[in-house]
XYZ file of C-alpha atoms in Angstrom:
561
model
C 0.000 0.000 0.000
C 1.222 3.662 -0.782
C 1.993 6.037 2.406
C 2.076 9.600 1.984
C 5.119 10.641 4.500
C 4.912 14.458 5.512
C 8.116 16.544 5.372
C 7.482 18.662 7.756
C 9.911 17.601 10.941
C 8.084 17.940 14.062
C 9.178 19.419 17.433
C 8.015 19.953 21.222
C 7.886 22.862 23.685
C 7.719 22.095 27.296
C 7.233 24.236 30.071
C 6.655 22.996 33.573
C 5.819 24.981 37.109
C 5.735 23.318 40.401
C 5.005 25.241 43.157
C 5.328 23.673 46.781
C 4.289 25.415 50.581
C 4.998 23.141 53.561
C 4.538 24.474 57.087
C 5.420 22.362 60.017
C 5.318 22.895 63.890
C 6.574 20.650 66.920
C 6.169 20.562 70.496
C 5.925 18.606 73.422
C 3.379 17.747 76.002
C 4.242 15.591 79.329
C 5.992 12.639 78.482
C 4.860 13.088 74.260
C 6.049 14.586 71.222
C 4.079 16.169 68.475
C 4.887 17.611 65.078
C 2.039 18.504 62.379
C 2.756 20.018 58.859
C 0.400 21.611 56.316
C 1.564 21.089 52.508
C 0.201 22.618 49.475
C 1.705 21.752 46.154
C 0.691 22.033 42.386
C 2.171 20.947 39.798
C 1.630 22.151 35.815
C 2.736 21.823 32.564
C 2.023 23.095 28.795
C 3.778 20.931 25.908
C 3.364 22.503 22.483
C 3.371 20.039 19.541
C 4.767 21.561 16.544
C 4.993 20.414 13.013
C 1.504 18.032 12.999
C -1.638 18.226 10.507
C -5.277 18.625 10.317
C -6.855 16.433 8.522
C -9.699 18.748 7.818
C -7.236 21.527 6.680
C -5.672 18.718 4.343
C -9.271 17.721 2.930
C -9.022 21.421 2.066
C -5.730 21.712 0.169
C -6.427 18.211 -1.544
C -9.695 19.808 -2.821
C -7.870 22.838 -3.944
C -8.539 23.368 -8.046
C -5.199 25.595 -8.098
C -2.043 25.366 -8.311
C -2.212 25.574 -4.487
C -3.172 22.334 -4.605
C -1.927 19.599 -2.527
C -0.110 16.517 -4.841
C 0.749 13.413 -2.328
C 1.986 11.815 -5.362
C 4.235 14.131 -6.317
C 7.448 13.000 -3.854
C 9.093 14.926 -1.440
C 9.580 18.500 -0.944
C 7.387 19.411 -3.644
C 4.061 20.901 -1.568
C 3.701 23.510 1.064
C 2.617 21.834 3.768
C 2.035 25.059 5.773
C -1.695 25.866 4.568
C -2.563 22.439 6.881
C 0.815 22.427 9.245
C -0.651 23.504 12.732
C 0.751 23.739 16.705
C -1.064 20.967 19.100
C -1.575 21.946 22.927
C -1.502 19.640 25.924
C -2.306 20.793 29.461
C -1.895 18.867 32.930
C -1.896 19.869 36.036
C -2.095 17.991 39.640
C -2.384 19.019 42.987
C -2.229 18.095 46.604
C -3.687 19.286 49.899
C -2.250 17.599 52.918
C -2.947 18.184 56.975
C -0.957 15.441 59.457
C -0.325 15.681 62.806
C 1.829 12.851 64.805
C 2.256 12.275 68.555
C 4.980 10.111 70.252
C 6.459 8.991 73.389
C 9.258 6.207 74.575
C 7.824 5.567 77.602
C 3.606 4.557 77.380
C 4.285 1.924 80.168
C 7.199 0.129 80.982
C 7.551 -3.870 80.576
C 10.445 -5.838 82.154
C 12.565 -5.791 78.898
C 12.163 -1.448 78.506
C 9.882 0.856 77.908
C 6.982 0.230 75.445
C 6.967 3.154 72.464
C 4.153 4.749 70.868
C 2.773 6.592 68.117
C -0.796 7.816 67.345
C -1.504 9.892 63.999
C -3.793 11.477 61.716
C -4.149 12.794 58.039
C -6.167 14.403 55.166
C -5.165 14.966 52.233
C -7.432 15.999 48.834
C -5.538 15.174 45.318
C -6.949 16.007 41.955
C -5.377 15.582 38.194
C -6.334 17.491 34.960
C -5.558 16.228 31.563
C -6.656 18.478 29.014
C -5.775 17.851 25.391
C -5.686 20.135 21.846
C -9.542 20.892 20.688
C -8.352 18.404 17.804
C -7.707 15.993 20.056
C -10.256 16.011 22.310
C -13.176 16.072 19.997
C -14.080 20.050 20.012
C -13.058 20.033 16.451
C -13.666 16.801 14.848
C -13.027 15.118 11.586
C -15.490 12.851 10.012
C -14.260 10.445 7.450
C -15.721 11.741 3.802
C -15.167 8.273 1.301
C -14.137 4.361 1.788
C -14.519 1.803 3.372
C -14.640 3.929 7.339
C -16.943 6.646 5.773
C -18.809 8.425 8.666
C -16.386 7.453 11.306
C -15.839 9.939 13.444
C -14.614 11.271 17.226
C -14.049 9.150 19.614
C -12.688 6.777 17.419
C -10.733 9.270 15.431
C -9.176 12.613 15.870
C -8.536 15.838 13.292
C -4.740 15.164 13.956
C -2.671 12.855 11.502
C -1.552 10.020 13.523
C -2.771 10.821 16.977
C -5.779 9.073 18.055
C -8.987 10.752 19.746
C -8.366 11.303 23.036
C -10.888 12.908 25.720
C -10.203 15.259 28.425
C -10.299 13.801 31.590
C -9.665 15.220 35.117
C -10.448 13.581 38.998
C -10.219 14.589 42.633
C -9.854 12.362 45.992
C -10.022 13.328 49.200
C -8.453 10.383 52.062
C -8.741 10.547 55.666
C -6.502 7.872 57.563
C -6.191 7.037 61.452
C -2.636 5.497 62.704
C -1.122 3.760 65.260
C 2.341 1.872 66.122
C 3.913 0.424 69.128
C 7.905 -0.357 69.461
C 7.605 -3.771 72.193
C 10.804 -4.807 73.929
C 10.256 -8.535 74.474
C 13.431 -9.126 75.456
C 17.295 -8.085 76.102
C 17.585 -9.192 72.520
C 14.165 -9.433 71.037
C 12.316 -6.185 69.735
C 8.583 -6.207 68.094
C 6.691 -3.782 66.448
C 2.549 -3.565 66.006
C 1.055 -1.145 63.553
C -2.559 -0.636 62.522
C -3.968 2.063 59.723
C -7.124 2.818 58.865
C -7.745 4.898 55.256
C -11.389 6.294 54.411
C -11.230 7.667 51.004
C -14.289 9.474 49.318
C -14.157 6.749 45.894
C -12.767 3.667 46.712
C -14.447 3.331 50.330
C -12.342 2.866 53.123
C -9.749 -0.323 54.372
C -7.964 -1.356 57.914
C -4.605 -2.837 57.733
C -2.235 -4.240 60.159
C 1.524 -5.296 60.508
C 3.273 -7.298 62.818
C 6.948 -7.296 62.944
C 9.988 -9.409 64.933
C 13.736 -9.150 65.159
C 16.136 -11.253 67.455
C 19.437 -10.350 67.577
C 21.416 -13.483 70.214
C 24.933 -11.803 68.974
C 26.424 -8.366 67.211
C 26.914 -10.117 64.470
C 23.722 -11.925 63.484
C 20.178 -10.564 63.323
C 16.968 -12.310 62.427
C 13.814 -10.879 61.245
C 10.370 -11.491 60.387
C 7.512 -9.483 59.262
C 3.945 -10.048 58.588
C 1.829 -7.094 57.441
C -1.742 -6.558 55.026
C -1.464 -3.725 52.560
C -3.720 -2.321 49.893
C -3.302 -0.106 47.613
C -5.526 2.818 45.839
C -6.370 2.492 42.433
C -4.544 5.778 40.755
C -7.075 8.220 39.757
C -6.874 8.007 36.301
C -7.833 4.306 36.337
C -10.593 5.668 37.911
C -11.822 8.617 35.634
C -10.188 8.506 32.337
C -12.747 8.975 29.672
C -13.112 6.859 26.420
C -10.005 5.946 24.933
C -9.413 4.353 21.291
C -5.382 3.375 20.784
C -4.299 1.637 17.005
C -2.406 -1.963 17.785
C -2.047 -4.836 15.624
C -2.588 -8.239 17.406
C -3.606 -11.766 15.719
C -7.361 -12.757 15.467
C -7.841 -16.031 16.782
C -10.581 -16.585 14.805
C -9.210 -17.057 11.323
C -6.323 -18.613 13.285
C -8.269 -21.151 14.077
C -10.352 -21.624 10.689
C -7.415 -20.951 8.637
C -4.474 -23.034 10.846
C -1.228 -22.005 9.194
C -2.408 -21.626 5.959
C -3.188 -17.917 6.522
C -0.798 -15.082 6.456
C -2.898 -12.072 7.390
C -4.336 -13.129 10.526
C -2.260 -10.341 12.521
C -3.245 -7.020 11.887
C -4.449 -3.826 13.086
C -7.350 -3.192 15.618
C -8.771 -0.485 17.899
C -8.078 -0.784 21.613
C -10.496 1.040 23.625
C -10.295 1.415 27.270
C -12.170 3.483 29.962
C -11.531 4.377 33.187
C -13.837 2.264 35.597
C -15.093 4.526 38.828
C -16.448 0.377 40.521
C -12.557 0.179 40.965
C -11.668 -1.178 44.637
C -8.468 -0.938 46.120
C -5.729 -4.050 45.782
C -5.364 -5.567 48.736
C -2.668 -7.966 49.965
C -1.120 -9.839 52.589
C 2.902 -9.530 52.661
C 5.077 -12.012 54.692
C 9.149 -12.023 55.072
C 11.632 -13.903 57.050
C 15.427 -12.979 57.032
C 18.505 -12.992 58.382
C 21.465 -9.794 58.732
C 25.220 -10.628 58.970
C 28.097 -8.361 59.815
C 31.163 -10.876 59.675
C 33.284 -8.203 59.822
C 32.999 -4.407 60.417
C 31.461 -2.410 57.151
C 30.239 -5.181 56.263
C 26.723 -6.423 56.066
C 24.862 -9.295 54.538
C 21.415 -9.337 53.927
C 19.015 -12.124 52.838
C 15.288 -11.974 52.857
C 12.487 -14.403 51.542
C 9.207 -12.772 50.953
C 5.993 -13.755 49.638
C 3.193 -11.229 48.314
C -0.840 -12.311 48.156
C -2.358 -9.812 46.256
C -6.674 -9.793 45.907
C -8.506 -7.746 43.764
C -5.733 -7.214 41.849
C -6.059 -4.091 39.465
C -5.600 -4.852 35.173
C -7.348 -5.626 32.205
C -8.378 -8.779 30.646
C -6.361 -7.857 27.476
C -7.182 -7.646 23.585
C -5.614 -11.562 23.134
C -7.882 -12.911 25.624
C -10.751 -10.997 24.850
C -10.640 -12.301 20.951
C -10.106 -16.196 22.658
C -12.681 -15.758 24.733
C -14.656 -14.585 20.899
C -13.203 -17.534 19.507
C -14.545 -19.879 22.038
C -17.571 -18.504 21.876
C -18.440 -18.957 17.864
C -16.785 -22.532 17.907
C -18.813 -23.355 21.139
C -22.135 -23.093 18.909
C -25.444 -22.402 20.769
C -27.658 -18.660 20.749
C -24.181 -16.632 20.895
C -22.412 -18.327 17.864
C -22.824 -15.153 15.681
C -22.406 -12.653 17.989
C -19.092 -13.973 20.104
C -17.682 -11.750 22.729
C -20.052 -8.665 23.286
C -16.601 -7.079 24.198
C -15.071 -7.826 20.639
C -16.712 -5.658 17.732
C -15.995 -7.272 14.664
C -17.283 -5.921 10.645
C -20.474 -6.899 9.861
C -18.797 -8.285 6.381
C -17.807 -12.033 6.667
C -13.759 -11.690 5.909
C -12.320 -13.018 2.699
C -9.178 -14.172 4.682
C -10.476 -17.680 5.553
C -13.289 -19.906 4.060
C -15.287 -20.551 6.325
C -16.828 -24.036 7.510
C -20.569 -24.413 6.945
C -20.826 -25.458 10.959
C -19.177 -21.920 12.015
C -20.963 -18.443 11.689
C -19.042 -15.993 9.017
C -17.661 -13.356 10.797
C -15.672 -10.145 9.452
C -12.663 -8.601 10.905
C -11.943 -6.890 14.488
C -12.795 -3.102 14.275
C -12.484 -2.532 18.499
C -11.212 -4.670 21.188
C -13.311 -2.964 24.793
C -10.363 -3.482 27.217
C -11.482 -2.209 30.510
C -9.536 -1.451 33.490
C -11.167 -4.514 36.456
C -10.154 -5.872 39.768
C -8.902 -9.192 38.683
C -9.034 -12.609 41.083
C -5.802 -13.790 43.413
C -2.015 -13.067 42.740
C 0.809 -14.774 44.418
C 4.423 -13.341 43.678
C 7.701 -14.930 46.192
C 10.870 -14.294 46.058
C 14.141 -13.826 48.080
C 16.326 -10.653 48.037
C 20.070 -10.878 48.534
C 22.143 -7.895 49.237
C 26.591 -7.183 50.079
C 27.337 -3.805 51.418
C 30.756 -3.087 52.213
C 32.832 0.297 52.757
C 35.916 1.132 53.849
C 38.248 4.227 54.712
C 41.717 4.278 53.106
C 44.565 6.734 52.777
C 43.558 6.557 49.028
C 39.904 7.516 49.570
C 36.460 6.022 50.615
C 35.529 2.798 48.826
C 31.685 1.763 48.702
C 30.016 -1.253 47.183
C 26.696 -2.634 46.686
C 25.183 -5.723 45.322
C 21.464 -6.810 45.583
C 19.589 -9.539 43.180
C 16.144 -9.817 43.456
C 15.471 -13.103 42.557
C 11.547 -14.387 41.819
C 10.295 -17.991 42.444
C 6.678 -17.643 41.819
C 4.488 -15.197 40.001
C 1.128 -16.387 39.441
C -2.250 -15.364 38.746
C -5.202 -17.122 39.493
C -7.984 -17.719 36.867
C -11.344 -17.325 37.571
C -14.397 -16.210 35.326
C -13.804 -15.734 31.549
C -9.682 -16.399 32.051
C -10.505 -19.558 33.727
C -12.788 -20.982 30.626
C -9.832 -19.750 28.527
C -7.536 -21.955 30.416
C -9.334 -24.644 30.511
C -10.310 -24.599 27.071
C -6.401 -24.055 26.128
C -5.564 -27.377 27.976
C -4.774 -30.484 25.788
C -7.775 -31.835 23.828
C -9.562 -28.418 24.655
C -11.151 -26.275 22.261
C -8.459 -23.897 21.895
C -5.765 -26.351 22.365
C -2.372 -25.232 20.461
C -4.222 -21.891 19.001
C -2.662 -19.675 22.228
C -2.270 -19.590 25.746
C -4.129 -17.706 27.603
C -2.134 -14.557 28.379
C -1.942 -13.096 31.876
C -3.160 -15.613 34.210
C -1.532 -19.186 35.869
C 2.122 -18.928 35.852
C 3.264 -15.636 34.368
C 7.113 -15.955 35.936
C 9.250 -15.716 32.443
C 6.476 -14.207 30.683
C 6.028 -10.928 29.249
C 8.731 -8.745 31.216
C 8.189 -10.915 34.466
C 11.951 -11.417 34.715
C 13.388 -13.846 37.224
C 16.555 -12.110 38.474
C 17.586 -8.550 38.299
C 20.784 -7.418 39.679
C 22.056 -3.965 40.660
C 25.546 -2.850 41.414
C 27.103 0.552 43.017
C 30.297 0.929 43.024
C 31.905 3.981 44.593
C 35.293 6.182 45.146
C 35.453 9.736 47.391
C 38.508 11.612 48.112
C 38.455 15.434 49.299
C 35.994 17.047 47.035
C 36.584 13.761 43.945
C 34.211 11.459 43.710
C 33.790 8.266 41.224
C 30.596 6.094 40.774
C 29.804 3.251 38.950
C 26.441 1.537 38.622
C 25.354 -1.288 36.501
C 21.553 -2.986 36.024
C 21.417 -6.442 34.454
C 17.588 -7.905 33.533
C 17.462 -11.713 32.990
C 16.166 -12.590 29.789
C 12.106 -13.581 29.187
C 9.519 -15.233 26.974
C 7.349 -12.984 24.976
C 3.887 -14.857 24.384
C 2.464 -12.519 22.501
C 4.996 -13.628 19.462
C 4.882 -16.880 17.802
C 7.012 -18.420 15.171
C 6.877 -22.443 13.726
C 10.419 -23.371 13.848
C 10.572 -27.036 12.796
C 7.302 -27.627 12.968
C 6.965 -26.545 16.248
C 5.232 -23.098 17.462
C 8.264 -21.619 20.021
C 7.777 -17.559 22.156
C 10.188 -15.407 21.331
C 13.118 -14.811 23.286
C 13.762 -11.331 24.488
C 17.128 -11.366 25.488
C 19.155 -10.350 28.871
C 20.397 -6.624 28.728
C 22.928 -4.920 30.997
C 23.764 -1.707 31.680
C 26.608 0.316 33.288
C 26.557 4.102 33.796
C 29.777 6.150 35.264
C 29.551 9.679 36.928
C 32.672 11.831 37.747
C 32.354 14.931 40.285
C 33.671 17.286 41.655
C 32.698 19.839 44.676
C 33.954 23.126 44.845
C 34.602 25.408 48.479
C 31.580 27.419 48.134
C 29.261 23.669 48.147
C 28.305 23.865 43.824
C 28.962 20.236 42.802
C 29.417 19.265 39.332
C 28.660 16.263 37.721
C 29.678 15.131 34.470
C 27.298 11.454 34.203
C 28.078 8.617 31.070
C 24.678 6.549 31.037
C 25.156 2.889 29.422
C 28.804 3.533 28.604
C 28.967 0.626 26.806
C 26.046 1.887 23.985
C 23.844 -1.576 24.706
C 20.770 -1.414 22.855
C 17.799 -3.218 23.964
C 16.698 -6.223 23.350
C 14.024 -6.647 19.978
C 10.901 -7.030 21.281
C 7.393 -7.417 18.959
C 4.831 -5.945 21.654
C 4.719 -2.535 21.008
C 5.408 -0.143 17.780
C 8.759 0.724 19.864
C 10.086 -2.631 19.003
C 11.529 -3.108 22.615
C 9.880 -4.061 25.795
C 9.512 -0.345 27.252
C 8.131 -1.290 30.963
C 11.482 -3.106 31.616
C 14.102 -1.702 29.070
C 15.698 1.613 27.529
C 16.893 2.220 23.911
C 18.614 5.037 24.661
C 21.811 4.329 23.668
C 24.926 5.693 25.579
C 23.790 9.457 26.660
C 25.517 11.940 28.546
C 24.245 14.982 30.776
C 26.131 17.621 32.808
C 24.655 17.659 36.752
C 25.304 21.114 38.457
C 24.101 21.277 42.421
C 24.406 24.174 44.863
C 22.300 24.274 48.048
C 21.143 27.669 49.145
């Protein structure tokens, strides 16, 4: 198919304020301390979009019966693009309203061991986003689609800007109240405990109590052992919350023709509309968190840690995904019964059986997938363990300070449990199931290796001080993973692609002057690693994990006032 490609080169403006008042105050009372603290802070910023076009201003230059007239077929640099060239605006803003006040004392009451500690609290706060996009954008000024095969289509599923999709404003507010408590409990000579208990009442998601329990035993200097127990949850961030209708382009493989076709068809991946919404039934994730561990200091400076943890996470906060949303289609049709022609309500497919396949005379025709509905859901049970490992070691010389770091976080399990649609998926997917060999089921059972679900990542800090010199290294290796959303038949067999291990080191050099300004002259990924070729997004790389930013250098100057 023939592209038009624009010449003009585009280009961003960014401007951002943040403005931030804190007042605290501290006293004491008897036996307790208090402190309290009012904040205020907002945050804003203006990007303006230069070099992008209107497709309505371009529908005007193509109809043009002048010279003026815009030719897409006559190459490059041979049109002014300027009569359809226009700026694009984008507005956000956040802001934050906090009140806390905290009271302490050492000594509530006194056991044989010590003195029991305590400390009560309390605190508001009110938080509140704006998003607001260019009038092309967000459906002010819309385009409708004059001729073809999408005549009449329209905002929200398209925008007046070339290659920018319709996107809404959307803006949301919060207000949280939260009641806490802690203890410090000296069991023993050598044994210290900690109770902790918070209560959070939030004006959206309703309100949750959680609690933590903690233990540490230390029989010599040298070793320590610790254990913690502790429930959590976690908001769902406000956008989840009140983002507006949202249509994204992505090209993912219809299962459908997949499975009418097998591998005789070619075409069976291609491009979609992905529409999500923000979902204001959102409840917050909650989870239970449990870690035993032990702390060694063989020697002075330095320090051993080694910590296995487990997180239980319910109600966990996702989608169900466009690949398991056009399964769960799939299984539907092939299935048979009242919903054989309609599928997956979720899945909106062209009301024009596709040519692609031919299709059985037991199966509905069905035509290709126009929009995926991907909605943001609290999802069933996740289970994620692990064990951290960590080295820290320093020491003073004649030559300078010398600092190191290692930690690997290492992951044994990372599961999530199927239930509802996911779990009909997976059982359907199992051997001699409908779906069997067409595609696993994608973000449920075991996800550890899957999808940017790495299962070691190890950091490194490395560093040298002398007078006002100092030297730092750092380094980031991610193990390598399976990507399931990519398939090739090597051999006859269907194998995930391999997204491959990347490391990266970055190097800083500074220097501090008398009067306090530090300079620092920083060398990220001094080695120029590129990441890892990924087929999940149009950035080729797996962006939630890696960076393709090649080795990149930036100047650091500091000076506190």
């Amino acid at each position: 198919k023939a592209r038009n490609r624009f010449d003009t080169p585009r280009g961003y403006d960014s401007h951002r304020t943040t403005l931030r008042l804190l007042q605290g105050l501290r006293g004491s009372m008897g036996d307790w301390d208090w402190d309290a603290a009012v904040l205020w802070s907002q945050a804003k910023s203006k990007q303006n979009n230069s070099g992008r076009q209107s497709l309505n201003l371009l529908n005007e230059a193509l109809a043009l019966s002048t010279p003026d007239a815009y030719n897409p077929f006559c190459g490059p640099n041979c049109n002014d693009e300027s009569p359809f060239t226009i700026d694009i605006v984008r507005g956000n803003s956040t802001s934050l309203y906090m009140f806390d006040f905290k009271a302490s004392t050492p000594e509530l009451f006194d056991l044989p061991a010590g003195p029991v500690g305590m400390l009560v609290g309390f605190e508001s706060r009110k938080e509140s986003y704006q998003d607001m996009r260019d009038p092309r954008i967000n459906g002010q000024i819309t385009y409708t689609v004059p001729a073809g095969p999408k005549t009449g289509e329209t905002f929200p599923i398209i925008s007046d800007i070339v290659n920018s999709s319709a996107t809404p404003d959307s803006s949301g507010s919060r207000t949280t109240y939260s009641l806490f408590s802690e203890l410090a409990i000296p069991v023993h000579e050598t044994v210290d405990a900690q109770l902790a208990i918070r209560h959070e009442d939030s004006s959206d998601y309703g309100d949750a109590t959680v609690g933590k329990f903690a233990i540490g035993w230390q029989p010599i200097d040298q070793v320590k052992l610790r254990y913690s127990a502790s429930e959590t949850f976690r908001a769902p961030a406000l956008i989840l919350v009140n983002e507006g209708f949202l249509g994204r382009s992505s090209s993912t493989t219809d299962h459908l023709l997949r499975y009418v076709a097998g591998d005789n068809i070619d075409d069976d991946n291609y491009s979609m509309q992905r529409v999500t919404e923000g979902n204001p039934g959102l409840q917050p994730e909650l989870g239970e968190n449990e870690s035993i561990g032990i702390v060694l200091e063989p020697i002075n400076n330095l320090i051993i840690t080694m910590d296995k943890w487990s997180i239980e996470t319910e109600d966990t906060v996702g989608i169900f995904g466009m690949t398991n949303a056009i399964l769960l289609d799939t299984l539907i049709r092939i299935e048979g019964g009242a919903s054989e022609c309609t599928g997956n309500p979720n899945v909106i497919r062209n009301s024009v059986p596709s040519e692609a396949v031919t299709w059985p005379s037991n199966l509905c025709p069905a035509g290709l997938v126009q929009q995926v509905l991907d909605y943001y859901v609290n999802t069933d049970t996740r289970l994620i363990e692990g064990m951290d490992t960590s080295i820290i070691y320093s020491i003073d010389t004649d030559y300078g300070d010398f600092g190191l770091k290692l930690v690997n976080v290492h992951y044994d399990t990372k599961n999530q449990e199927a239930g509802g649609d996911a779990l009909l998926l997976s059982q359907a997917g199992q051997p001699g199931g409908l779906l069997d060999g067409l595609a696993p089921v994608r973000g449920v059972d075991n996800l550890l290796g899957l999808n940017g679900s790495i299962e070691d990542k190890y950091t490194m800090k490395m560093s040298w001080r002398k007078g006002p010199y100092e030297v730092l290294l750092s380094g980031t290796h991610w193990d390598e993973f399976y990507e399931s959303a990519h398939v090739e038949t090597i051999d006859g067999v269907r194998e995930m692609w391999v997204v491959d291990a990347m490391s990266m080191l970055n190097l800083t050099l500074g220097y501090k002057f008398k009067n306090d300004l530090r300079v620092r002259l920083q060398v990220k990924n001094i080695e120029d690693e590129r990441a890892p070729l990924a087929d999940e997004t149009f950035s080729m790389y797996w962006g939630d994990l890696h960076t393709d930013f090649g080795r990149n250098y930036n100047i650091e100057f500091y000076k506190k006032f």
